[in-house]
Amino acid sequence: MRYKLVQDGANADKIPSELKGKNVYAIIWTTTPWTIPASMALAFQPDFQYAAIEIVGGDVYIIAQQRRREVAADCRYTESGRVFGTYSGRYLAENALLRFHHPFLDRLEPAVLADYVELDQGTGIVHTAPGHGAEDFLTGQKYGLETYAPIDDNGVYLEGLPEYKGKDVFTANPIIVELLRSHGALLSATDYKHSYPHCWRCHNPVIFRATEQWFVKLDQIAHGAQKSLRQEALQEIHNVKWIPGWGEDRIYEMIENRPDWCVSRQRFWGVPIIVFFCDACGKQLGDFTALRNVVKWFEKEGADAWYTHSPEELLPPGTKCSCGASKWRKENDILDVWFDSGSSHLAVLHGNEWPADVYAEGPDQYRGWFHSSLLIAVGIRDKAPYRCVVTHGWTLDEQGRPMSKSLGNVVLPTEICDKWGADLLRLWVASQEYQADVKMSERVMTQLSEAYRKIRNTFRFALGNLSDFNPSRDALANEQLDEMDRWMLERTADLVKRCREWYAAYEFHRVYHTIHDYCVVDLSAFYYDVLKDRLYTKSPNSRSRRSRKRRCGRSPARWCALRPPSSFSLRRSSGSICQKLPANPRAST
């Protein structure tokens, strides 16, 4: 579509002389015609070169030099061969101070600069609607443009021309295209397949609309502080242990580059934002002593007190505005739910319990729970709310697809418990290299059940051969043990040492796999196989048999000392083993 150059009035003397007196148009393109009524400026890339070319018929079009051929083909016009000049985007916006007529509204729009304008498609010029896009909004703030968004909560135009007023934006799309056509501004309209944001829950397309919100400023230094919230949060990130290590870089980059935190949401119910406005003059109540009176109501009735009591009840009697009025209205917005979850550590950790030893969640929480918890804790207590953050991957189905309700491929934990038992589900969790995505399927559970059976059978063999073993009577000192038995005891001690180190590093899967290999290879396939001759043929009181029984008792005993926390199934197994050991050696180990 084309926007006609304004050649009179303010800044007319700045227009390049070769363009004066001619019908000059800037050619722009858009995939959202419904935003044209909110167009407030035309954005040029400062370093691109723009050509003023004459087309057959005498009109002059301004487009990016590199896009001339593609635009001419798409818009089906022919260049006359005459080029009046080539200019940088910076020159057109800052030196020539170009202004353009809106295609069908009585509005003049200046040329502005924007780095997000690209050359891979379009004309190298885009319209700017500060009320309908984050980048456009920032451009509008930079140039003092009106943030115009004449659309209600249902996406319906509240004002505008009769053709589209009262219609939702998607219904208005073809109507606005026809408006452009009827005003001679449309050069081409084609179907164009491209990515577009959709709601993750209902999968409907979304629109961007500027509204008044509450923000937490990240770069403003609070009274009495030495650093901004962003600076303090970035510093605290280095004091936290991140597992995997890339988590530190990920959250650092997010905190470093994020905008101010918008903490308000427009919902029917939630944790309210405790703000009052004067009914007479609209001024916000700044009396914090009066506002703390609301806390007393919350302590008695919870946050619902905000919705069930009037401002006069919530505030101390006689609370007045500086204008003299005493009637107040409540803020209707609620807090961002990430503010709720990010505050959870303040509610559940008391005294020396704070900060938490560890936070564990999926990779999406670097922009969610990990993120909001860090900002709130640093803002209130100048310290991160966690000593360590552990991140796990997604659960995949047998085909490698992430499990989700929308795909219908979720395997419920209750289904696994009904078929395999809760112990095996817990063991599956402990056995996975959780830092990567993990698969869950019936085949995986079948294999795991076999591995669990081998572990239990290994200890069943050891316990079964201790029935006549009395530690106080039959135990031997280490130096009296056979060489092979001493070697296996050292192997077991080393196993326990390594497992404890892995527990400290949250590497639970290494514990499981090492214990499994130890039971299947070291014990069952080798040591117990050799051991059977002595257990079944030697005299009960022989030193060789007592040496072997001492070793049989030490493996389960060390297992009890390990007390695996990574899986209740293994932990419960260790408890069962300890109860069956002769003289219950847990205290000594």
Coordinates of C-alpha atoms in Angstrom, one line a residue, residues 172-587:
A172 CA -12.3 -6.1 9.9
N173 CA -9.2 -7.3 8.1
P174 CA -10.9 -7.7 4.6
I175 CA -13.0 -4.6 5.2
I176 CA -9.8 -2.5 5.7
V177 CA -8.3 -4.0 2.7
E178 CA -11.3 -2.8 0.7
L179 CA -11.0 0.7 2.3
L180 CA -7.4 0.9 1.1
R181 CA -8.5 -0.2 -2.4
S182 CA -11.3 2.3 -2.6
H183 CA -9.0 5.2 -1.5
G184 CA -6.4 4.2 -4.2
A185 CA -3.8 3.2 -1.6
L186 CA -3.8 -0.6 -2.3
L187 CA -1.2 -1.8 -4.7
S188 CA -1.4 -5.5 -4.1
A189 CA -3.2 -8.0 -1.8
T190 CA -2.2 -11.6 -1.7
D191 CA -2.5 -14.6 0.7
Y192 CA 0.8 -14.9 2.6
K193 CA 1.7 -17.8 4.8
H194 CA 3.8 -16.8 7.8
S195 CA 4.2 -17.5 11.5
Y196 CA 1.7 -15.8 13.9
P197 CA 1.4 -15.9 17.7
H198 CA -1.4 -18.2 19.0
C199 CA -2.6 -18.9 22.5
W200 CA -0.9 -21.9 24.0
R201 CA -4.0 -23.0 25.7
C202 CA -6.9 -22.5 23.2
H203 CA -4.7 -22.2 20.1
N204 CA -6.6 -19.2 18.8
P205 CA -4.6 -16.3 17.2
V206 CA -3.8 -13.4 19.6
I207 CA -3.5 -9.7 19.1
F208 CA -1.3 -7.2 20.8
R209 CA -2.9 -4.2 22.5
A210 CA -1.3 -1.6 24.7
T211 CA -3.0 -1.2 28.1
E212 CA -2.1 0.6 31.4
Q213 CA -0.2 -1.8 33.6
W214 CA 1.9 -1.9 36.8
F215 CA 5.6 -2.5 36.5
V216 CA 8.6 -3.3 38.7
K217 CA 11.5 -1.1 37.5
L218 CA 14.7 -3.2 37.3
D219 CA 17.1 -0.3 36.6
Q220 CA 16.0 2.2 39.1
I221 CA 18.1 2.3 42.3
A222 CA 15.8 2.2 45.3
H223 CA 16.2 4.7 48.2
G224 CA 19.1 3.7 50.4
A225 CA 20.4 1.0 47.9
Q226 CA 23.7 1.0 46.1
K227 CA 22.6 -1.0 43.0
S228 CA 19.5 -1.5 40.9
L229 CA 17.4 -4.7 41.2
R230 CA 18.9 -6.0 38.0
Q231 CA 22.5 -5.4 39.1
E232 CA 21.9 -7.2 42.4
A233 CA 20.1 -10.1 40.8
L234 CA 22.9 -10.6 38.3
Q235 CA 25.5 -10.6 41.1
E236 CA 23.5 -13.1 43.1
I237 CA 23.3 -15.6 40.2
H238 CA 27.0 -16.3 40.6
N239 CA 26.5 -17.3 44.3
V240 CA 24.1 -20.1 43.3
K241 CA 25.1 -23.6 42.1
W242 CA 23.3 -24.4 38.8
I243 CA 22.8 -28.0 37.7
P244 CA 23.4 -28.3 34.7
G245 CA 26.0 -25.6 34.5
W246 CA 24.5 -23.9 31.5
G247 CA 21.6 -22.8 33.7
E248 CA 23.7 -20.0 35.1
D249 CA 24.4 -18.5 31.6
R250 CA 20.7 -18.9 30.6
I251 CA 19.2 -17.1 33.6
Y252 CA 22.0 -14.5 33.6
E253 CA 21.2 -13.6 30.0
M254 CA 17.4 -13.5 30.7
I255 CA 17.8 -11.1 33.7
E256 CA 20.4 -9.0 31.9
N257 CA 18.2 -8.4 28.8
R258 CA 14.7 -8.5 30.1
P259 CA 12.5 -5.4 30.2
D260 CA 10.8 -4.1 33.4
W261 CA 8.6 -6.6 35.0
C262 CA 4.9 -6.2 34.3
V263 CA 3.3 -7.5 37.4
S264 CA -0.4 -6.7 36.7
R265 CA -3.0 -8.9 35.0
Q266 CA -6.6 -8.3 34.0
R267 CA -8.4 -11.2 35.5
F268 CA -11.7 -11.7 37.4
W269 CA -10.0 -13.1 40.5
G270 CA -6.5 -13.4 42.0
V271 CA -4.2 -11.8 44.5
P272 CA -5.1 -8.1 44.3
I273 CA -2.8 -5.1 43.8
I274 CA -3.3 -3.0 46.9
V275 CA -3.8 0.4 45.3
F276 CA -6.6 3.0 45.9
F277 CA -7.5 6.0 43.7
C278 CA -9.3 9.1 44.7
D279 CA -12.8 9.1 43.2
A280 CA -12.6 12.9 42.8
C281 CA -9.2 13.6 41.3
G282 CA -7.9 10.2 40.4
K283 CA -4.7 10.5 42.5
Q284 CA -3.2 7.4 43.9
L285 CA -3.2 7.0 47.7
G286 CA 0.4 7.2 48.9
D287 CA -0.2 7.0 52.6
F288 CA 1.5 3.7 53.5
T289 CA 0.3 3.7 57.1
A290 CA -3.2 3.7 55.8
L291 CA -2.4 1.0 53.2
R292 CA -1.0 -1.3 55.9
N293 CA -4.4 -1.4 57.4
V294 CA -5.4 -3.6 54.5
V295 CA -2.9 -6.2 55.7
K296 CA -4.9 -6.6 58.9
W297 CA -7.9 -7.6 56.9
F298 CA -5.8 -10.1 54.8
E299 CA -4.5 -11.7 58.0
K300 CA -8.1 -12.3 59.2
E301 CA -9.8 -13.2 55.9
G302 CA -7.2 -13.7 53.3
A303 CA -6.9 -11.9 50.0
D304 CA -10.7 -12.3 49.4
A305 CA -11.2 -9.4 51.8
W306 CA -10.3 -7.1 48.9
Y307 CA -13.4 -8.3 47.0
T308 CA -15.8 -8.5 49.9
H309 CA -15.2 -5.2 51.6
S310 CA -15.5 -1.6 50.5
P311 CA -12.6 0.9 50.4
E312 CA -14.1 2.6 53.4
E313 CA -13.9 -0.6 55.4
L314 CA -10.4 -1.5 54.3
L315 CA -8.9 1.9 55.0
P316 CA -8.7 3.6 58.4
P317 CA -11.6 5.9 59.1
G318 CA -11.2 9.4 57.8
T319 CA -8.5 8.6 55.2
K320 CA -8.5 11.6 52.8
C321 CA -6.9 12.6 49.6
S322 CA -4.7 15.7 49.3
C323 CA -7.6 17.3 47.4
G324 CA -9.8 16.8 50.5
A325 CA -12.1 14.0 49.1
S326 CA -12.5 10.9 51.2
K327 CA -14.1 8.5 48.7
W328 CA -11.8 5.9 47.1
R329 CA -12.0 3.2 44.4
K330 CA -10.0 0.0 44.4
E331 CA -7.5 -1.1 41.7
N332 CA -9.1 -4.0 39.7
D333 CA -6.0 -5.6 38.4
I334 CA -4.4 -8.6 40.1
L335 CA -0.8 -9.7 40.5
D336 CA 1.0 -11.8 37.9
V337 CA 0.7 -15.4 39.0
W338 CA 4.5 -15.6 38.7
F339 CA 4.7 -13.0 41.5
D340 CA 2.6 -15.4 43.5
S341 CA 4.8 -18.5 42.9
G342 CA 7.9 -16.3 43.2
S343 CA 6.9 -15.4 46.7
S344 CA 6.3 -19.0 47.9
H345 CA 9.8 -19.2 49.6
L346 CA 8.7 -16.4 51.9
A347 CA 5.6 -18.3 53.0
V348 CA 7.1 -21.8 53.5
L349 CA 10.7 -21.2 54.7
H350 CA 11.1 -19.6 58.1
G351 CA 14.1 -18.5 60.1
N352 CA 17.2 -20.6 59.2
E353 CA 15.3 -22.6 56.7
W354 CA 15.7 -19.7 54.3
P355 CA 17.2 -19.8 51.6
A356 CA 16.1 -23.1 50.2
D357 CA 18.8 -25.8 49.7
V358 CA 17.5 -26.6 46.2
Y359 CA 14.9 -25.6 43.6
A360 CA 14.0 -28.3 41.1
E361 CA 11.9 -27.7 37.9
G362 CA 11.9 -27.9 34.1
P363 CA 13.9 -25.6 31.7
D364 CA 10.8 -23.4 31.2
Q365 CA 11.2 -22.1 34.7
Y366 CA 14.2 -20.0 33.9
R367 CA 11.7 -17.4 32.7
G368 CA 9.1 -18.5 35.3
W369 CA 9.6 -19.7 38.9
F370 CA 13.4 -19.6 39.1
H371 CA 13.2 -16.1 37.6
S372 CA 10.5 -14.5 39.6
S373 CA 11.7 -16.1 42.9
L374 CA 15.2 -14.5 42.3
L375 CA 13.8 -11.0 41.6
I376 CA 11.5 -11.0 44.6
A377 CA 14.1 -12.4 47.0
V378 CA 16.8 -10.0 45.9
G379 CA 14.3 -7.1 46.0
I380 CA 13.2 -8.0 49.6
R381 CA 16.2 -9.7 51.2
D382 CA 19.2 -8.8 48.9
K383 CA 19.9 -12.5 48.4
A384 CA 18.9 -15.4 46.1
P385 CA 16.2 -17.7 47.6
Y386 CA 18.0 -20.9 46.8
R387 CA 21.5 -22.3 47.2
C388 CA 21.2 -24.6 44.2
V389 CA 18.9 -24.9 41.2
V390 CA 18.4 -28.3 39.5
T391 CA 16.8 -28.4 36.0
H392 CA 15.3 -31.6 34.6
G393 CA 14.3 -32.3 31.0
W394 CA 10.9 -33.1 29.5
T395 CA 9.1 -36.5 29.7
L396 CA 8.8 -38.0 26.2
D397 CA 6.6 -40.8 24.9
E398 CA 8.0 -43.8 23.1
Q399 CA 8.1 -41.9 19.8
G400 CA 10.1 -39.1 21.4
R401 CA 7.3 -36.6 21.5
P402 CA 6.9 -34.4 24.7
M403 CA 3.9 -35.6 26.7
S404 CA 1.1 -33.1 26.7
K405 CA -2.6 -33.0 27.2
S406 CA -3.2 -31.6 23.8
L407 CA -1.4 -34.5 22.1
G408 CA -3.2 -37.0 24.4
N409 CA 0.0 -39.0 25.0
V410 CA 0.3 -38.4 28.7
V411 CA 0.9 -41.5 30.9
L412 CA -0.6 -40.7 34.3
P413 CA 1.4 -41.7 37.4
T414 CA -1.7 -43.4 38.8
E415 CA -1.8 -45.7 35.7
I416 CA 1.9 -46.7 36.3
C417 CA 1.3 -47.3 40.0
D418 CA -1.7 -49.5 39.3
K419 CA 0.2 -51.7 36.9
W420 CA 3.8 -51.6 38.2
G421 CA 3.6 -50.2 41.7
A422 CA 4.7 -46.9 43.2
D423 CA 8.2 -48.2 44.0
L424 CA 9.0 -48.9 40.4
L425 CA 7.8 -45.4 39.3
R426 CA 10.1 -43.9 41.9
L427 CA 12.9 -46.1 40.8
W428 CA 12.3 -44.9 37.2
V429 CA 12.8 -41.3 38.3
A430 CA 16.0 -42.2 40.1
S431 CA 17.4 -44.1 37.2
Q432 CA 17.0 -41.3 34.6
E433 CA 19.7 -38.9 33.4
Y434 CA 17.2 -36.2 34.2
Q435 CA 19.2 -33.2 32.8
A436 CA 18.2 -34.5 29.3
D437 CA 14.7 -35.4 28.1
V438 CA 13.6 -38.8 29.3
K439 CA 11.3 -41.4 27.7
M440 CA 8.5 -43.2 29.5
S441 CA 6.8 -46.2 28.0
E442 CA 5.7 -49.7 28.9
R443 CA 8.9 -51.2 27.4
V444 CA 11.0 -48.9 29.6
M445 CA 9.1 -50.0 32.7
T446 CA 9.4 -53.7 31.8
Q447 CA 13.1 -53.4 31.5
L448 CA 13.3 -51.5 34.8
S449 CA 11.3 -54.0 36.7
E450 CA 13.7 -56.7 35.6
A451 CA 16.6 -54.6 36.8
Y452 CA 14.9 -54.0 40.2
R453 CA 14.3 -57.7 40.6
K454 CA 18.0 -58.4 40.1
I455 CA 18.9 -55.9 42.8
R456 CA 16.5 -57.4 45.3
N457 CA 17.5 -61.0 44.5
T458 CA 21.2 -60.1 45.0
F459 CA 20.5 -59.1 48.6
R460 CA 18.0 -61.9 49.1
F461 CA 20.9 -64.3 48.4
A462 CA 23.1 -62.5 50.9
L463 CA 20.5 -62.4 53.6
G464 CA 19.5 -66.0 53.0
N465 CA 23.1 -67.1 53.9
L466 CA 23.2 -65.2 57.2
S467 CA 20.6 -67.2 59.1
D468 CA 23.2 -68.9 61.3
F469 CA 25.7 -66.0 61.4
N470 CA 26.1 -64.2 64.8
P471 CA 28.3 -61.1 64.4
S472 CA 29.4 -61.1 68.0
R473 CA 30.5 -64.8 67.8
D474 CA 31.4 -65.4 64.2
A475 CA 32.8 -62.1 63.0
L476 CA 36.5 -61.9 62.0
A477 CA 38.8 -58.9 62.0
N478 CA 39.6 -57.5 58.5
E479 CA 43.2 -58.9 58.6
Q480 CA 41.8 -62.4 59.2
L481 CA 39.6 -62.3 56.1
D482 CA 40.5 -64.1 52.9
E483 CA 42.1 -61.9 50.2
M484 CA 39.1 -62.0 47.9
D485 CA 36.8 -61.0 50.8
R486 CA 39.0 -58.0 51.7
W487 CA 39.1 -57.0 48.1
M488 CA 35.3 -57.1 47.8
L489 CA 34.9 -55.1 51.1
E490 CA 37.2 -52.4 49.6
R491 CA 35.1 -52.4 46.4
T492 CA 31.9 -52.0 48.5
A493 CA 33.5 -49.1 50.5
D494 CA 34.5 -47.4 47.3
L495 CA 31.0 -47.8 46.0
V496 CA 29.5 -46.2 49.0
K497 CA 31.9 -43.3 48.9
R498 CA 31.2 -42.6 45.2
C499 CA 27.4 -42.9 45.7
R500 CA 27.5 -40.3 48.5
E501 CA 29.5 -37.9 46.2
W502 CA 26.9 -38.4 43.5
Y503 CA 24.0 -37.7 45.9
A504 CA 25.7 -34.5 46.9
A505 CA 25.9 -33.5 43.2
Y506 CA 22.2 -34.6 42.5
E507 CA 23.5 -37.3 40.1
F508 CA 21.0 -39.9 41.2
H509 CA 21.0 -41.9 38.0
R510 CA 24.7 -42.6 38.5
V511 CA 23.9 -44.1 41.9
Y512 CA 21.3 -46.4 40.4
H513 CA 23.3 -47.6 37.5
T514 CA 26.4 -48.2 39.6
I515 CA 24.5 -50.1 42.3
H516 CA 22.8 -52.2 39.6
D517 CA 26.1 -53.0 37.9
Y518 CA 27.6 -53.8 41.3
C519 CA 24.8 -56.3 42.1
V520 CA 24.7 -57.9 38.7
V521 CA 28.4 -58.0 37.8
D522 CA 30.5 -57.8 40.9
L523 CA 28.3 -59.8 43.2
S524 CA 26.0 -62.1 41.3
A525 CA 28.2 -62.9 38.2
F526 CA 31.5 -63.1 40.0
Y527 CA 31.8 -63.0 43.8
Y528 CA 28.6 -65.0 44.8
D529 CA 29.4 -67.5 42.1
V530 CA 32.8 -68.2 43.6
L531 CA 31.4 -68.0 47.1
K532 CA 28.9 -70.8 46.8
D533 CA 31.5 -73.5 47.1
R534 CA 32.6 -72.3 50.6
L535 CA 29.1 -71.6 51.8
Y536 CA 27.7 -75.0 50.8
T537 CA 30.7 -77.3 51.6
K538 CA 32.7 -75.8 54.4
S539 CA 32.0 -76.3 58.1
P540 CA 29.9 -73.6 59.7
N541 CA 32.8 -72.7 62.1
S542 CA 35.5 -72.8 59.5
R543 CA 37.5 -69.5 59.1
S544 CA 37.0 -69.5 55.4
R545 CA 33.2 -69.8 55.7
R546 CA 33.0 -67.2 58.5
S547 CA 35.1 -64.9 56.3
R548 CA 32.6 -65.2 53.5
K549 CA 29.7 -64.7 55.8
R550 CA 31.3 -61.6 57.2
R551 CA 31.5 -60.3 53.7
C552 CA 27.9 -61.3 53.0
G553 CA 26.8 -59.3 56.0
R554 CA 28.9 -56.2 55.2
S555 CA 27.4 -55.6 51.7
P556 CA 23.8 -55.3 53.1
A557 CA 25.1 -53.3 56.1
R558 CA 26.8 -50.8 53.9
W559 CA 23.7 -50.6 51.8
C560 CA 21.8 -49.6 55.0
A561 CA 24.5 -47.0 55.7
L562 CA 23.9 -45.6 52.2
R563 CA 20.2 -45.2 52.7
P564 CA 19.4 -44.1 49.1
P565 CA 17.3 -40.9 49.1
S566 CA 16.8 -40.8 45.4
S567 CA 14.1 -43.4 45.3
F568 CA 11.8 -44.5 48.1
S569 CA 11.7 -48.0 46.6
L570 CA 15.5 -48.4 47.1
R571 CA 15.3 -46.6 50.5
R572 CA 12.5 -48.9 51.6
S573 CA 14.5 -51.9 50.4
S574 CA 17.5 -50.7 52.4
G575 CA 15.2 -50.5 55.5
S576 CA 13.9 -54.0 54.9
I577 CA 17.5 -55.3 54.5
C578 CA 18.6 -53.7 57.8
Q579 CA 15.8 -55.2 59.7
K580 CA 16.8 -58.7 58.6
L581 CA 20.5 -58.4 59.3
P582 CA 21.8 -60.4 62.3
A583 CA 21.9 -58.2 65.4
N584 CA 20.7 -55.3 63.3
P585 CA 24.1 -53.7 62.6
R586 CA 22.7 -50.3 61.5
A587 CA 23.9 -48.6 64.7

